[in-house]
Amino acid sequence: AGAEKLSEGLKALEGGAGTLAQSVKEYTTAGVGALTEGAKALPAGIEKIQAGTEAAEGAAGTLAEKSGSLQAGLNGISQTLRDAAESAGGNSSVDTSAVTNGAASVQSGADTVSAGLDTASAAIDILSGIDMSQLDEGTQAAISEAIGCISGGVGTAQSGLGSVYSGAEAVQGGAEQITGADNSQIASVLTQAADGIDQAAGGAGAVSSGLETLEGSLGALNEGASKALEGANGLSEGAAALSAKGEELAQGAEQAAEGAKALVVGAKELTDSTEKLSAGAEALKEGFYGEKGLQAGIEMAESASEALVNGASSLKKSGTELKAGAEELKSNDYTLILGAGKLDSATTQLNEGISQIGGATEALQEGASKLSANSGSLKNGAEALEQGTGTLAGGTNTLVSGTNTLASGSSQVQNGIKKLNDGAKELKEGQDKFNKEGVQKLKDTVEDTLDSVLDRLEAIQADDVAYTSFAGKSDSMNGNVKFIIETEPIELPEE
């Protein structure tokens, strides 16, 4: 029984050690590997997002800076067209429809630019409000949706700039037609309007360049968000693998502990068998050397045999003397009976000693067999237990080191996410400032200016101001009226 339990304990210990070694190997290759890959991918994604955010901020600054040039150009066009309208007066031969249509196109394009930038601003507000500390699939979807809205707003603004370009070209074409008419005053004024159109076109080009830069930064922002999500997923998978392998590691340790317990039980039973063997040896010794043992019986048998021999010799020597021999025989008969009794008693003791020797010999043989069979297993089990204990200690140290590394990496990830969140807030504040100080002001200025210009152009084309005589003429005469208006000199901007 002790040998069987010892063997079972050794097998359980061997199985537990194998499971423990496999779990440690999988923990090192799978769990730690996945955690390492995730930790590498996450900082790269965060850097991409930060780079995209910085590029978007730079583009927003460029838009805010160049919107002033666009506004100045539109103001110059408005003033020039106003002067042209006053100079045209009642000259019905001047066709201003091209100028009117171009101005309307500029107005429509400005509205479209404003709407697109409003959409982008709202999307940036949404992006800034997203919690970047939890980079899961829901966060990725929200980031992608916000980036899509920003991209759509940029596209809308760019299409509006196209309308501004086409409107400016229409205004310039109308100005060239008017310049070709017989009206030197209007031609001179509209020539100056062309310079304003060029200035507005330059501002619109700068705004378009800023929008393209912003659109390019969105790609980096989207790519960074994807890499950050991949890194977060890698961290999650690595943590899950570590958890699973940790459970297997615990199971292997439990199996090793159970094997060690079984080994202890087997060793205890082997010790009990050794004690029984020792007791059998003591019994054998007692049966041989004890007071009633084999040695004492042999000594008593020898003594009785000597007495018997002496009696027989005496009987033989006394044959010549019958009477004396009879008397001596009688006397020796008593001695013979006494010696036979002693011999019988010694024979009984001898049998008892032999029985005790047989029982002790069986116990001794059984104990010796168990000791011989289990001594090798006991030695191997002790060596395996010592080796498994060393392996378990090394794996525990590795696990502690990996846990410390994981804790340090988690702290760095949290710091990076906090910086990312702060950057998104700064981007939102810059976009709000650009919208308030640049886009809205530009929109209001364009609306006010173009409304006034359109009203004056409609007044020029009205029938109420179309007349051909200043003081009156007969119906059979032809005539026309020209007005000369003296104004302050118009100074061109310095090159």
PDB file of N, CA and C in Angstrom, residues 17 20-21 24 252-253 385-399:
ATOM      1  N   ALA A  17       4.260  18.878 -12.581  1.00  0.00           N
ATOM      2  CA  ALA A  17       5.455  19.601 -13.034  1.00  0.00           C
ATOM      3  C   ALA A  17       5.408  19.854 -14.533  1.00  0.00           C
ATOM      4  N   LEU A  20       2.886  22.573 -15.180  1.00  0.00           N
ATOM      5  CA  LEU A  20       3.465  23.838 -14.732  1.00  0.00           C
ATOM      6  C   LEU A  20       4.471  24.369 -15.750  1.00  0.00           C
ATOM      7  N   ALA A  21       5.327  23.487 -16.255  1.00  0.00           N
ATOM      8  CA  ALA A  21       6.324  23.925 -17.243  1.00  0.00           C
ATOM      9  C   ALA A  21       5.656  24.403 -18.530  1.00  0.00           C
ATOM     10  N   VAL A  24       4.008  27.813 -17.943  1.00  0.00           N
ATOM     11  CA  VAL A  24       5.014  28.891 -17.901  1.00  0.00           C
ATOM     12  C   VAL A  24       5.508  29.218 -19.306  1.00  0.00           C
ATOM     13  N   GLY A 252      -1.294  23.838 -12.435  1.00  0.00           N
ATOM     14  CA  GLY A 252      -0.062  23.049 -12.385  1.00  0.00           C
ATOM     15  C   GLY A 252       0.553  23.050 -10.998  1.00  0.00           C
ATOM     16  N   ALA A 253       0.524  24.207 -10.338  1.00  0.00           N
ATOM     17  CA  ALA A 253       1.063  24.279  -8.979  1.00  0.00           C
ATOM     18  C   ALA A 253       0.245  23.417  -8.019  1.00  0.00           C
ATOM     19  N   LEU A 385      11.157  16.591  -6.712  1.00  0.00           N
ATOM     20  CA  LEU A 385      10.518  17.626  -5.892  1.00  0.00           C
ATOM     21  C   LEU A 385      11.434  18.829  -5.731  1.00  0.00           C
ATOM     22  N   GLU A 386      12.726  18.565  -5.513  1.00  0.00           N
ATOM     23  CA  GLU A 386      13.683  19.667  -5.373  1.00  0.00           C
ATOM     24  C   GLU A 386      13.787  20.471  -6.666  1.00  0.00           C
ATOM     25  N   GLN A 387      13.849  19.762  -7.816  1.00  0.00           N
ATOM     26  CA  GLN A 387      13.940  20.449  -9.116  1.00  0.00           C
ATOM     27  C   GLN A 387      12.676  21.248  -9.412  1.00  0.00           C
ATOM     28  N   GLY A 388      11.496  20.649  -9.150  1.00  0.00           N
ATOM     29  CA  GLY A 388      10.233  21.364  -9.382  1.00  0.00           C
ATOM     30  C   GLY A 388      10.096  22.589  -8.505  1.00  0.00           C
ATOM     31  N   THR A 389      10.599  22.483  -7.267  1.00  0.00           N
ATOM     32  CA  THR A 389      10.542  23.649  -6.373  1.00  0.00           C
ATOM     33  C   THR A 389      11.397  24.785  -6.919  1.00  0.00           C
ATOM     34  N   GLY A 390      12.581  24.459  -7.445  1.00  0.00           N
ATOM     35  CA  GLY A 390      13.433  25.496  -8.042  1.00  0.00           C
ATOM     36  C   GLY A 390      12.786  26.136  -9.258  1.00  0.00           C
ATOM     37  N   THR A 391      12.172  25.284 -10.114  1.00  0.00           N
ATOM     38  CA  THR A 391      11.483  25.819 -11.308  1.00  0.00           C
ATOM     39  C   THR A 391      10.325  26.724 -10.913  1.00  0.00           C
ATOM     40  N   LEU A 392       9.559  26.285  -9.900  1.00  0.00           N
ATOM     41  CA  LEU A 392       8.429  27.098  -9.434  1.00  0.00           C
ATOM     42  C   LEU A 392       8.909  28.438  -8.899  1.00  0.00           C
ATOM     43  N   ALA A 393      10.031  28.434  -8.174  1.00  0.00           N
ATOM     44  CA  ALA A 393      10.567  29.701  -7.646  1.00  0.00           C
ATOM     45  C   ALA A 393      10.993  30.621  -8.780  1.00  0.00           C
ATOM     46  N   GLY A 394      11.670  30.058  -9.810  1.00  0.00           N
ATOM     47  CA  GLY A 394      12.086  30.887 -10.952  1.00  0.00           C
ATOM     48  C   GLY A 394      10.897  31.457 -11.698  1.00  0.00           C
ATOM     49  N   GLY A 395       9.857  30.621 -11.924  1.00  0.00           N
ATOM     50  CA  GLY A 395       8.658  31.120 -12.607  1.00  0.00           C
ATOM     51  C   GLY A 395       7.957  32.200 -11.815  1.00  0.00           C
ATOM     52  N   THR A 396       7.952  32.053 -10.489  1.00  0.00           N
ATOM     53  CA  THR A 396       7.327  33.084  -9.649  1.00  0.00           C
ATOM     54  C   THR A 396       8.072  34.402  -9.776  1.00  0.00           C
ATOM     55  N   ASN A 397       9.406  34.361  -9.777  1.00  0.00           N
ATOM     56  CA  ASN A 397      10.188  35.599  -9.950  1.00  0.00           C
ATOM     57  C   ASN A 397       9.907  36.250 -11.302  1.00  0.00           C
ATOM     58  N   THR A 398       9.832  35.416 -12.351  1.00  0.00           N
ATOM     59  CA  THR A 398       9.520  35.956 -13.694  1.00  0.00           C
ATOM     60  C   THR A 398       8.143  36.600 -13.713  1.00  0.00           C
ATOM     61  N   LEU A 399       7.163  35.933 -13.063  1.00  0.00           N
ATOM     62  CA  LEU A 399       5.803  36.485 -13.014  1.00  0.00           C
ATOM     63  C   LEU A 399       5.773  37.820 -12.293  1.00  0.00           C
TER      64      LEU A 399
END
